[in-house]
Amino acid sequence: MEAVFSYIIGLGAAVMMPIIFTILGVCIKISFSKSLKSGLYVGVGFVGLSVITALLTTSLSPALSKVVDIYHLNLEVFDMGWPAAAAVAYNTSVGAFIIPVCLLVNVIMLLTKTTKTVNIDLWNYWHFAFIGAMVYYTMDNIAWGFFAAIICYIVTLVAADYTAPKFQKFYEKMDGISIPQPFCQGFMPFAIVINKLLDLIPGFDKLNIDAEGMKKKFGLLGEPLFLGVLVGCGIGALACKDSKELIDGIPGILGLGIKMGAVMELIPRITSLFIEGLRPISDATREIIANKFGEKAGLHIGMSPALVIGHPATLVVSLLLIPVTLFLAVILPGNQFLPLASLAGMFYVFPLILPITKGNVLKTFIIGLIMMTIGLYFVTNLAPYFTSAAKDVYEITKDTAVQIPDGFKGGALDFASSPLAWIIFHLTHSIRIIGPAILVVCTAGLMWWNRRSIIRGKW
């Protein structure tokens, strides 16, 4: 089973998701041609997203590496990026069985009315496998690994139900969709608290700046495209040692600016492919649910946050946070992690924060700044455990994606910076007996609360 699932996951999201969507489409009585077309749109969307995020990291990494050398920065946690985290997650016994185990949990929760989300975002199940693999390797006990993964899965489904109404209201064409991805959901409770605290500041509510408002107020300066060019050129300039190198490097600096502008402009266009591929599956699923269970069933289809990362506010805030997060990584005492390969994951912090802030760029930026500050410490704290797991996986698989350079620890912004990952890991691993008991009680309480809310028709 481990070999079978490792092979399937090895296909990658771009191949795996079209297969899943085609099979799912045929099962819900969509014609094969329409199902295949729908799946291919999703697959092409993943390819496009991979190309653009690769452009972001490969373009920025050399410049940022130069900055590290110029200013003699000593940050010993090497950024492995999400591919290494996913490889660690799926190349374990926990990862091999995570999909059938979580699907079974999903079915049980649907039958007991403790969730309304049908989670078909199978690719992102690696997040649950990741937390399970970390616990498995550090405790040398597969049962505790599955315990952590299942707790994370249940909490994420409840959070997906809770955020679904606001998510569907804020984003267009997202009716019937929820986001059961733990990286996004992990920031949601903190965003609610910080947003309410900001509202208590006199006059702050008048600073209602959204992405469209920025375009109108600042013209070209408010465009994500132009902001991308400015940030890219700024980072390129910082990578020059002196004025001579700055002058000689103008072509490279401008080139980096254009590439960053391209990332900001192309991501929204690519995410439209996800929406186009999703629509036939989503419409047919809702129709089946309505016919079988009645209109009041209102089940949500759990999908990837990639559907909405092209929102202008997400692009603007992510772009502004990239240089700020890099600066914080350098000056924060105790932090050892410099995000490079993980920078593309910045876009996935905000899909569920925007519905809370109603697209307010200033609020979203402040929340993102606080969460990224905390996230850097979480990655640093989990680095020894990530490193241990990655080294064990590399010894078995020889997968270069999980190979950590000598003298470094390994880390990744996604999913190791998530508060949800940090809390579940330490309550399971660091506080024996009492910690897991707290998790069980809290998770059971969330399930009961969610069931009561579903029965009362709150969401």
Short mmCIF file of C-alpha atoms in Angstrom, two decimals:
data_model
loop_
_atom_site.label_atom_id
_atom_site.label_comp_id
_atom_site.label_asym_id
_atom_site.label_seq_id
_atom_site.Cartn_x
_atom_site.Cartn_y
_atom_site.Cartn_z
CA MET A 1 0.00 0.00 0.00
CA GLU A 2 2.85 2.36 0.84
CA ALA A 3 4.43 1.72 -2.57
CA VAL A 4 1.10 2.17 -4.36
CA PHE A 5 0.28 5.49 -2.70
CA SER A 6 3.86 6.74 -3.07
CA TYR A 7 3.58 6.04 -6.80
CA ILE A 8 0.21 7.81 -7.08
CA ILE A 9 1.40 10.85 -5.14
CA GLY A 10 4.60 10.83 -7.21
CA LEU A 11 2.49 11.68 -10.24
CA GLY A 12 2.11 15.17 -8.82
CA ALA A 13 -0.95 17.39 -8.56
CA ALA A 14 -0.88 18.28 -12.28
CA VAL A 15 -1.45 14.61 -13.24
CA MET A 16 -3.23 13.37 -10.14
CA MET A 17 -6.00 15.98 -10.05
CA PRO A 18 -7.15 15.55 -13.71
CA ILE A 19 -7.44 11.79 -13.09
CA ILE A 20 -9.44 12.37 -9.89
CA PHE A 21 -11.70 14.96 -11.52
CA THR A 22 -12.33 12.77 -14.57
CA ILE A 23 -13.26 9.75 -12.42
CA LEU A 24 -15.36 11.91 -10.10
CA GLY A 25 -17.14 13.55 -13.05
CA VAL A 26 -18.06 10.19 -14.61
CA CYS A 27 -19.27 8.91 -11.21
CA ILE A 28 -21.66 11.86 -10.85
CA LYS A 29 -23.00 11.28 -14.39
CA ILE A 30 -21.15 13.99 -16.30
CA SER A 31 -20.14 12.84 -19.78
CA PHE A 32 -16.61 11.49 -20.10
CA SER A 33 -15.56 14.26 -22.50
CA LYS A 34 -16.80 17.03 -20.17
CA SER A 35 -15.26 15.32 -17.15
CA LEU A 36 -11.92 14.95 -18.93
CA LYS A 37 -12.00 18.57 -20.09
CA SER A 38 -12.81 19.73 -16.56
CA GLY A 39 -9.95 17.66 -15.15
CA LEU A 40 -7.51 18.89 -17.77
CA TYR A 41 -8.33 22.52 -16.99
CA VAL A 42 -7.50 21.85 -13.33
CA GLY A 43 -4.31 20.02 -14.35
CA VAL A 44 -3.25 22.85 -16.65
CA GLY A 45 -4.00 25.28 -13.83
CA PHE A 46 -1.62 23.38 -11.53
CA VAL A 47 1.05 23.35 -14.26
CA GLY A 48 0.67 27.09 -14.79
CA LEU A 49 0.77 27.76 -11.06
CA SER A 50 3.91 25.60 -10.71
CA VAL A 51 5.60 27.47 -13.55
CA ILE A 52 4.77 30.87 -12.06
CA THR A 53 5.75 29.97 -8.49
CA ALA A 54 8.97 28.40 -9.82
CA LEU A 55 9.64 31.67 -11.67
CA LEU A 56 9.16 33.53 -8.38
CA THR A 57 11.57 31.36 -6.37
CA THR A 58 14.21 30.83 -9.07
CA SER A 59 14.30 34.54 -9.85
CA LEU A 60 14.43 35.73 -6.24
CA SER A 61 16.70 33.04 -4.74
CA PRO A 62 19.99 34.14 -6.42
CA ALA A 63 19.39 37.78 -5.47
CA LEU A 64 18.46 36.89 -1.90
CA SER A 65 21.46 34.55 -1.58
CA LYS A 66 23.67 37.49 -2.56
CA VAL A 67 21.99 39.63 0.09
CA VAL A 68 22.77 36.92 2.68
CA ASP A 69 26.44 36.90 1.63
CA ILE A 70 26.79 40.69 1.43
CA TYR A 71 25.37 41.32 4.90
CA HIS A 72 26.92 38.15 6.44
CA LEU A 73 23.62 36.73 7.64
CA ASN A 74 23.87 33.53 9.67
CA LEU A 75 20.57 31.69 9.36
CA GLU A 76 21.09 27.95 9.71
CA VAL A 77 17.59 26.66 8.87
CA PHE A 78 17.68 25.90 5.14
CA ASP A 79 14.43 26.59 3.27
CA MET A 80 13.40 23.28 1.67
CA GLY A 81 10.09 24.56 0.29
CA TRP A 82 6.77 22.71 0.22
CA PRO A 83 7.98 19.95 -2.19
CA ALA A 84 10.35 18.66 0.52
CA ALA A 85 7.61 18.86 3.16
CA ALA A 86 5.22 16.93 0.88
CA ALA A 87 7.91 14.35 0.11
CA VAL A 88 8.57 13.81 3.81
CA ALA A 89 4.84 13.56 4.43
CA TYR A 90 4.00 11.00 1.75
CA ASN A 91 7.13 8.85 1.95
CA THR A 92 6.13 7.42 5.33
CA SER A 93 3.68 4.80 6.52
CA VAL A 94 1.40 7.62 7.69
CA GLY A 95 1.49 9.25 4.26
CA ALA A 96 0.83 5.98 2.45
CA PHE A 97 -2.49 5.49 4.24
CA ILE A 98 -3.48 9.10 4.89
CA ILE A 99 -5.91 9.40 1.95
CA PRO A 100 -8.13 6.35 2.73
CA VAL A 101 -8.00 7.04 6.49
CA CYS A 102 -9.03 10.70 6.09
CA LEU A 103 -11.74 9.84 3.54
CA LEU A 104 -13.18 7.36 6.05
CA VAL A 105 -13.13 10.04 8.77
CA ASN A 106 -14.86 12.45 6.34
CA VAL A 107 -17.63 9.91 5.61
CA ILE A 108 -18.19 9.25 9.33
CA MET A 109 -18.41 12.98 10.04
CA LEU A 110 -20.88 13.48 7.17
CA LEU A 111 -23.08 10.64 8.48
CA THR A 112 -22.98 12.02 12.03
CA LYS A 113 -23.62 15.58 10.79
CA THR A 114 -20.41 16.86 12.36
CA THR A 115 -19.33 18.35 9.03
CA LYS A 116 -20.92 19.56 5.79
CA THR A 117 -17.70 19.48 3.77
CA VAL A 118 -16.94 16.74 1.24
CA ASN A 119 -13.17 17.13 0.98
CA ILE A 120 -12.06 16.22 -2.56
CA ASP A 121 -8.87 18.29 -2.35
CA LEU A 122 -6.84 15.06 -2.18
CA TRP A 123 -3.54 16.62 -3.18
CA ASN A 124 -3.45 18.81 -0.06
CA TYR A 125 -3.92 15.79 2.18
CA TRP A 126 -0.13 15.95 2.41
CA HIS A 127 -0.58 18.61 5.10
CA PHE A 128 -2.27 16.07 7.37
CA ALA A 129 0.37 13.47 6.47
CA PHE A 130 3.08 16.03 7.29
CA ILE A 131 2.00 16.60 10.88
CA GLY A 132 1.45 12.84 11.26
CA ALA A 133 4.91 12.05 9.85
CA MET A 134 6.59 14.56 12.19
CA VAL A 135 4.95 12.97 15.22
CA TYR A 136 5.61 9.45 13.89
CA TYR A 137 9.34 10.03 13.46
CA THR A 138 9.89 11.89 16.73
CA MET A 139 7.84 9.46 18.86
CA ASP A 140 8.67 6.34 16.82
CA ASN A 141 5.01 5.35 17.02
CA ILE A 142 2.71 5.19 14.00
CA ALA A 143 -0.45 5.25 16.15
CA TRP A 144 0.46 8.68 17.53
CA GLY A 145 1.25 9.80 13.98
CA PHE A 146 -2.24 8.92 12.79
CA PHE A 147 -3.70 10.46 15.94
CA ALA A 148 -2.11 13.84 15.13
CA ALA A 149 -3.11 13.63 11.44
CA ILE A 150 -6.74 12.76 12.22
CA ILE A 151 -7.04 15.50 14.86
CA CYS A 152 -5.71 18.00 12.30
CA TYR A 153 -8.16 16.70 9.68
CA ILE A 154 -11.23 16.94 11.94
CA VAL A 155 -10.35 20.45 13.14
CA THR A 156 -9.80 21.54 9.52
CA LEU A 157 -13.19 20.21 8.38
CA VAL A 158 -14.96 22.03 11.21
CA ALA A 159 -13.07 25.23 10.35
CA ALA A 160 -13.99 24.78 6.67
CA ASP A 161 -17.69 24.63 7.60
CA TYR A 162 -17.38 27.69 9.82
CA THR A 163 -15.63 29.82 7.18
CA ALA A 164 -17.69 28.60 4.19
CA PRO A 165 -20.51 31.23 4.39
CA LYS A 166 -18.12 34.19 4.53
CA PHE A 167 -15.84 32.62 1.94
CA GLN A 168 -18.71 32.10 -0.52
CA LYS A 169 -20.06 35.59 0.10
CA PHE A 170 -16.71 37.32 -0.40
CA TYR A 171 -15.50 35.47 -3.51
CA GLU A 172 -17.55 35.41 -6.69
CA LYS A 173 -18.56 32.09 -8.30
CA MET A 174 -17.65 30.11 -5.15
CA ASP A 175 -21.14 28.99 -4.14
CA GLY A 176 -21.08 25.60 -2.44
CA ILE A 177 -17.28 25.64 -1.99
CA SER A 178 -15.28 25.43 1.24
CA ILE A 179 -11.52 25.35 1.87
CA PRO A 180 -10.46 22.37 4.04
CA GLN A 181 -6.74 23.15 3.85
CA PRO A 182 -5.09 23.33 7.30
CA PHE A 183 -2.41 25.85 6.32
CA CYS A 184 -5.08 28.45 5.47
CA GLN A 185 -7.40 27.47 8.30
CA GLY A 186 -4.60 27.61 10.88
CA PHE A 187 -4.42 31.40 10.57
CA MET A 188 -8.18 31.97 10.66
CA PRO A 189 -8.84 32.14 14.47
CA PHE A 190 -5.96 34.57 14.97
CA ALA A 191 -7.18 36.71 12.07
CA ILE A 192 -10.63 37.00 13.69
CA VAL A 193 -9.13 38.12 17.03
CA ILE A 194 -6.66 40.58 15.48
CA ASN A 195 -9.36 41.99 13.18
CA LYS A 196 -11.64 42.66 16.16
CA LEU A 197 -8.80 44.28 18.10
CA LEU A 198 -8.06 46.58 15.14
CA ASP A 199 -11.73 47.57 15.03
CA LEU A 200 -11.42 48.77 18.64
CA ILE A 201 -8.84 51.39 17.62
CA PRO A 202 -10.68 54.74 17.20
CA GLY A 203 -10.87 55.77 13.56
CA PHE A 204 -9.23 52.61 12.25
CA ASP A 205 -12.48 51.44 10.68
CA LYS A 206 -12.34 54.47 8.38
CA LEU A 207 -9.09 53.21 6.82
CA ASN A 208 -11.01 50.91 4.50
CA ILE A 209 -8.49 50.37 1.71
CA ASP A 210 -9.20 47.59 -0.77
CA ALA A 211 -7.23 46.59 -3.86
CA GLU A 212 -9.64 48.29 -6.25
CA GLY A 213 -9.57 51.41 -4.10
CA MET A 214 -5.78 51.42 -4.26
CA LYS A 215 -5.95 51.33 -8.05
CA LYS A 216 -8.31 54.31 -8.11
CA LYS A 217 -6.42 56.30 -5.48
CA PHE A 218 -2.84 55.59 -6.53
CA GLY A 219 -3.35 54.83 -10.21
CA LEU A 220 -0.44 52.86 -11.63
CA LEU A 221 1.23 52.69 -8.17
CA GLY A 222 -1.74 50.71 -6.85
CA GLU A 223 -1.56 48.05 -9.56
CA PRO A 224 -0.20 44.62 -8.46
CA LEU A 225 1.73 44.53 -11.73
CA PHE A 226 3.59 47.76 -11.00
CA LEU A 227 4.11 46.88 -7.32
CA GLY A 228 5.68 43.61 -8.47
CA VAL A 229 8.11 45.51 -10.71
CA LEU A 230 9.05 47.91 -7.88
CA VAL A 231 9.63 45.15 -5.30
CA GLY A 232 11.63 43.06 -7.79
CA CYS A 233 13.85 46.01 -8.70
CA GLY A 234 14.31 46.89 -5.02
CA ILE A 235 15.49 43.38 -4.10
CA GLY A 236 17.74 43.32 -7.16
CA ALA A 237 19.34 46.60 -6.06
CA LEU A 238 19.95 45.28 -2.53
CA ALA A 239 21.89 42.36 -4.03
CA CYS A 240 24.57 44.74 -5.36
CA LYS A 241 27.71 45.28 -3.26
CA ASP A 242 28.55 48.78 -4.42
CA SER A 243 27.54 51.53 -6.84
CA LYS A 244 29.62 50.06 -9.68
CA GLU A 245 27.92 46.69 -9.36
CA LEU A 246 24.58 48.50 -9.13
CA ILE A 247 25.19 50.30 -12.43
CA ASP A 248 26.51 47.17 -14.15
CA GLY A 249 23.61 45.15 -12.81
CA ILE A 250 20.83 47.41 -14.11
CA PRO A 251 19.75 44.91 -16.82
CA GLY A 252 19.47 42.14 -14.22
CA ILE A 253 17.67 44.42 -11.76
CA LEU A 254 15.12 45.46 -14.38
CA GLY A 255 14.76 41.85 -15.48
CA LEU A 256 13.96 40.78 -11.92
CA GLY A 257 11.41 43.57 -11.67
CA ILE A 258 9.66 42.45 -14.87
CA LYS A 259 9.60 38.84 -13.64
CA MET A 260 7.99 39.86 -10.34
CA GLY A 261 5.46 41.92 -12.27
CA ALA A 262 4.74 38.90 -14.46
CA VAL A 263 4.07 36.76 -11.38
CA MET A 264 1.55 39.30 -10.08
CA GLU A 265 -0.20 39.60 -13.44
CA LEU A 266 -0.28 35.93 -14.46
CA ILE A 267 -1.47 34.30 -11.22
CA PRO A 268 -5.06 35.69 -11.51
CA ARG A 269 -5.24 34.53 -15.13
CA ILE A 270 -4.09 31.03 -14.19
CA THR A 271 -6.50 30.70 -11.27
CA SER A 272 -9.38 31.31 -13.69
CA LEU A 273 -8.55 27.88 -15.17
CA PHE A 274 -9.21 26.25 -11.79
CA ILE A 275 -12.60 27.93 -11.61
CA GLU A 276 -13.48 26.90 -15.17
CA GLY A 277 -12.48 23.30 -14.47
CA LEU A 278 -14.29 23.22 -11.13
CA ARG A 279 -17.63 24.61 -12.28
CA PRO A 280 -19.09 21.48 -14.03
CA ILE A 281 -18.07 19.20 -11.13
CA SER A 282 -19.34 21.62 -8.50
CA ASP A 283 -22.70 22.22 -10.25
CA ALA A 284 -23.33 18.50 -10.85
CA THR A 285 -22.41 17.60 -7.26
CA ARG A 286 -24.75 20.21 -5.81
CA GLU A 287 -27.56 18.98 -8.07
CA ILE A 288 -27.08 15.37 -6.93
CA ILE A 289 -26.99 16.42 -3.27
CA ALA A 290 -30.15 18.52 -3.73
CA ASN A 291 -32.00 15.63 -5.46
CA LYS A 292 -30.92 13.03 -2.91
CA PHE A 293 -31.00 14.96 0.34
CA GLY A 294 -33.08 18.00 -0.54
CA GLU A 295 -32.08 21.60 -1.04
CA LYS A 296 -31.51 22.05 2.69
CA ALA A 297 -28.64 19.54 2.78
CA GLY A 298 -26.26 22.29 1.65
CA LEU A 299 -23.09 20.21 1.60
CA HIS A 300 -19.88 22.02 0.68
CA ILE A 301 -17.32 20.77 -1.84
CA GLY A 302 -13.87 21.05 -0.26
CA MET A 303 -11.38 22.50 -2.75
CA SER A 304 -7.85 23.93 -2.91
CA PRO A 305 -7.26 27.59 -1.97
CA ALA A 306 -5.46 27.85 -5.33
CA LEU A 307 -8.91 28.74 -6.67
CA VAL A 308 -8.76 32.21 -5.15
CA ILE A 309 -5.11 33.19 -4.64
CA GLY A 310 -5.39 35.44 -7.69
CA HIS A 311 -7.54 37.94 -5.78
CA PRO A 312 -5.99 41.45 -6.11
CA ALA A 313 -5.80 41.98 -2.32
CA THR A 314 -3.96 38.67 -1.86
CA LEU A 315 -1.46 39.64 -4.55
CA VAL A 316 -0.85 43.12 -3.17
CA VAL A 317 -0.44 42.03 0.47
CA SER A 318 1.70 39.00 -0.41
CA LEU A 319 3.96 41.13 -2.55
CA LEU A 320 4.40 43.76 0.16
CA LEU A 321 5.03 41.11 2.82
CA ILE A 322 7.81 39.33 0.89
CA PRO A 323 10.50 42.01 1.52
CA VAL A 324 9.12 42.77 4.98
CA THR A 325 9.24 39.08 5.98
CA LEU A 326 12.80 38.81 4.67
CA PHE A 327 13.77 41.85 6.75
CA LEU A 328 12.10 40.35 9.83
CA ALA A 329 13.90 37.04 9.29
CA VAL A 330 17.19 38.92 9.51
CA ILE A 331 16.50 41.12 12.56
CA LEU A 332 14.26 38.95 14.76
CA PRO A 333 16.26 37.60 17.72
CA GLY A 334 16.19 33.81 17.89
CA ASN A 335 14.92 33.28 14.36
CA GLN A 336 17.11 30.99 12.21
CA PHE A 337 14.91 30.64 9.10
CA LEU A 338 15.25 32.70 5.91
CA PRO A 339 12.37 31.95 3.51
CA LEU A 340 13.52 31.55 -0.09
CA ALA A 341 11.97 28.52 -1.78
CA SER A 342 8.87 28.96 0.42
CA LEU A 343 8.07 32.49 -0.72
CA ALA A 344 5.46 31.21 -3.16
CA GLY A 345 3.56 29.84 -0.15
CA MET A 346 2.95 33.41 1.02
CA PHE A 347 -0.07 33.66 -1.29
CA TYR A 348 -1.81 30.80 0.57
CA VAL A 349 -1.86 32.63 3.90
CA PHE A 350 -4.67 34.99 2.86
CA PRO A 351 -7.58 33.19 1.10
CA LEU A 352 -9.49 32.89 4.40
CA ILE A 353 -8.22 36.12 5.96
CA LEU A 354 -9.72 38.33 3.23
CA PRO A 355 -13.36 37.34 4.00
CA ILE A 356 -12.69 38.30 7.63
CA THR A 357 -11.16 41.69 6.80
CA LYS A 358 -13.59 42.16 3.87
CA GLY A 359 -10.66 42.71 1.55
CA ASN A 360 -9.19 45.60 3.56
CA VAL A 361 -5.54 45.71 2.43
CA LEU A 362 -4.24 47.49 5.55
CA LYS A 363 -5.93 45.10 7.98
CA THR A 364 -4.87 42.09 5.94
CA PHE A 365 -1.28 43.33 5.84
CA ILE A 366 -1.16 43.84 9.63
CA ILE A 367 -2.61 40.37 10.26
CA GLY A 368 -0.20 38.84 7.74
CA LEU A 369 2.74 40.65 9.34
CA ILE A 370 1.88 39.33 12.81
CA MET A 371 1.29 35.79 11.54
CA MET A 372 4.51 35.70 9.51
CA THR A 373 6.48 36.95 12.53
CA ILE A 374 5.05 34.12 14.63
CA GLY A 375 5.43 31.69 11.72
CA LEU A 376 9.19 32.28 11.44
CA TYR A 377 9.60 31.19 15.06
CA PHE A 378 7.37 28.15 14.50
CA VAL A 379 9.53 27.03 11.55
CA THR A 380 12.69 27.55 13.62
CA ASN A 381 11.22 25.59 16.52
CA LEU A 382 10.10 22.65 14.36
CA ALA A 383 13.32 22.57 12.29
CA PRO A 384 15.10 19.87 14.35
CA TYR A 385 12.10 17.52 14.02
CA PHE A 386 11.67 18.29 10.31
CA THR A 387 15.39 17.64 9.79
CA SER A 388 15.26 14.29 11.57
CA ALA A 389 12.28 13.14 9.49
CA ALA A 390 13.79 14.42 6.22
CA LYS A 391 17.12 12.64 6.85
CA ASP A 392 15.36 9.35 7.59
CA VAL A 393 13.28 9.65 4.42
CA TYR A 394 16.37 10.51 2.37
CA GLU A 395 18.24 7.46 3.69
CA ILE A 396 15.39 5.23 2.50
CA THR A 397 14.35 6.91 -0.77
CA LYS A 398 17.45 8.90 -1.86
CA ASP A 399 14.97 11.57 -2.98
CA THR A 400 17.02 14.74 -3.57
CA ALA A 401 13.97 16.87 -2.76
CA VAL A 402 14.45 16.03 0.93
CA GLN A 403 18.26 16.24 1.00
CA ILE A 404 19.40 18.91 3.46
CA PRO A 405 22.84 20.51 2.89
CA ASP A 406 25.51 19.62 5.45
CA GLY A 407 25.62 21.95 8.42
CA PHE A 408 22.00 23.08 8.02
CA LYS A 409 18.65 22.21 9.49
CA GLY A 410 15.59 21.96 7.25
CA GLY A 411 12.41 24.02 7.30
CA ALA A 412 9.48 25.16 5.16
CA LEU A 413 6.96 27.99 5.46
CA ASP A 414 4.12 25.72 4.35
CA PHE A 415 2.93 23.92 6.60
CA ALA A 416 5.50 24.30 9.40
CA SER A 417 4.68 27.99 10.02
CA SER A 418 1.01 27.23 10.71
CA PRO A 419 -0.18 27.65 14.31
CA LEU A 420 -2.33 24.54 13.84
CA ALA A 421 0.71 22.39 13.01
CA TRP A 422 2.74 23.76 15.92
CA ILE A 423 -0.03 23.34 18.49
CA ILE A 424 -0.97 19.79 17.47
CA PHE A 425 2.66 18.66 17.27
CA HIS A 426 3.67 19.94 20.68
CA LEU A 427 0.51 18.84 22.47
CA THR A 428 1.01 15.35 21.04
CA HIS A 429 4.80 15.10 21.29
CA SER A 430 5.92 17.39 24.12
CA ILE A 431 3.13 17.03 26.67
CA ARG A 432 2.50 13.30 26.91
CA ILE A 433 -0.95 12.06 28.02
CA ILE A 434 -2.21 15.51 29.09
CA GLY A 435 -1.57 17.08 25.68
CA PRO A 436 -3.39 14.40 23.65
CA ALA A 437 -6.22 14.46 26.20
CA ILE A 438 -6.59 18.23 25.68
CA LEU A 439 -6.67 17.68 21.90
CA VAL A 440 -9.34 14.97 22.19
CA VAL A 441 -11.55 17.09 24.45
CA CYS A 442 -11.20 20.22 22.29
CA THR A 443 -11.77 18.31 19.03
CA ALA A 444 -14.84 16.52 20.45
CA GLY A 445 -16.15 19.89 21.61
CA LEU A 446 -15.67 21.38 18.14
CA MET A 447 -17.48 18.44 16.54
CA TRP A 448 -20.40 18.80 18.95
CA TRP A 449 -20.56 22.59 18.37
CA ASN A 450 -20.40 22.10 14.60
CA ARG A 451 -23.15 19.46 14.65
CA ARG A 452 -25.40 21.74 16.66
CA SER A 453 -24.73 24.63 14.27
CA ILE A 454 -25.46 22.41 11.24
CA ILE A 455 -28.73 21.13 12.71
CA ARG A 456 -29.79 24.71 13.56
CA GLY A 457 -28.96 25.81 10.00
CA LYS A 458 -26.28 28.31 10.93
CA TRP A 459 -24.12 27.10 8.04
#
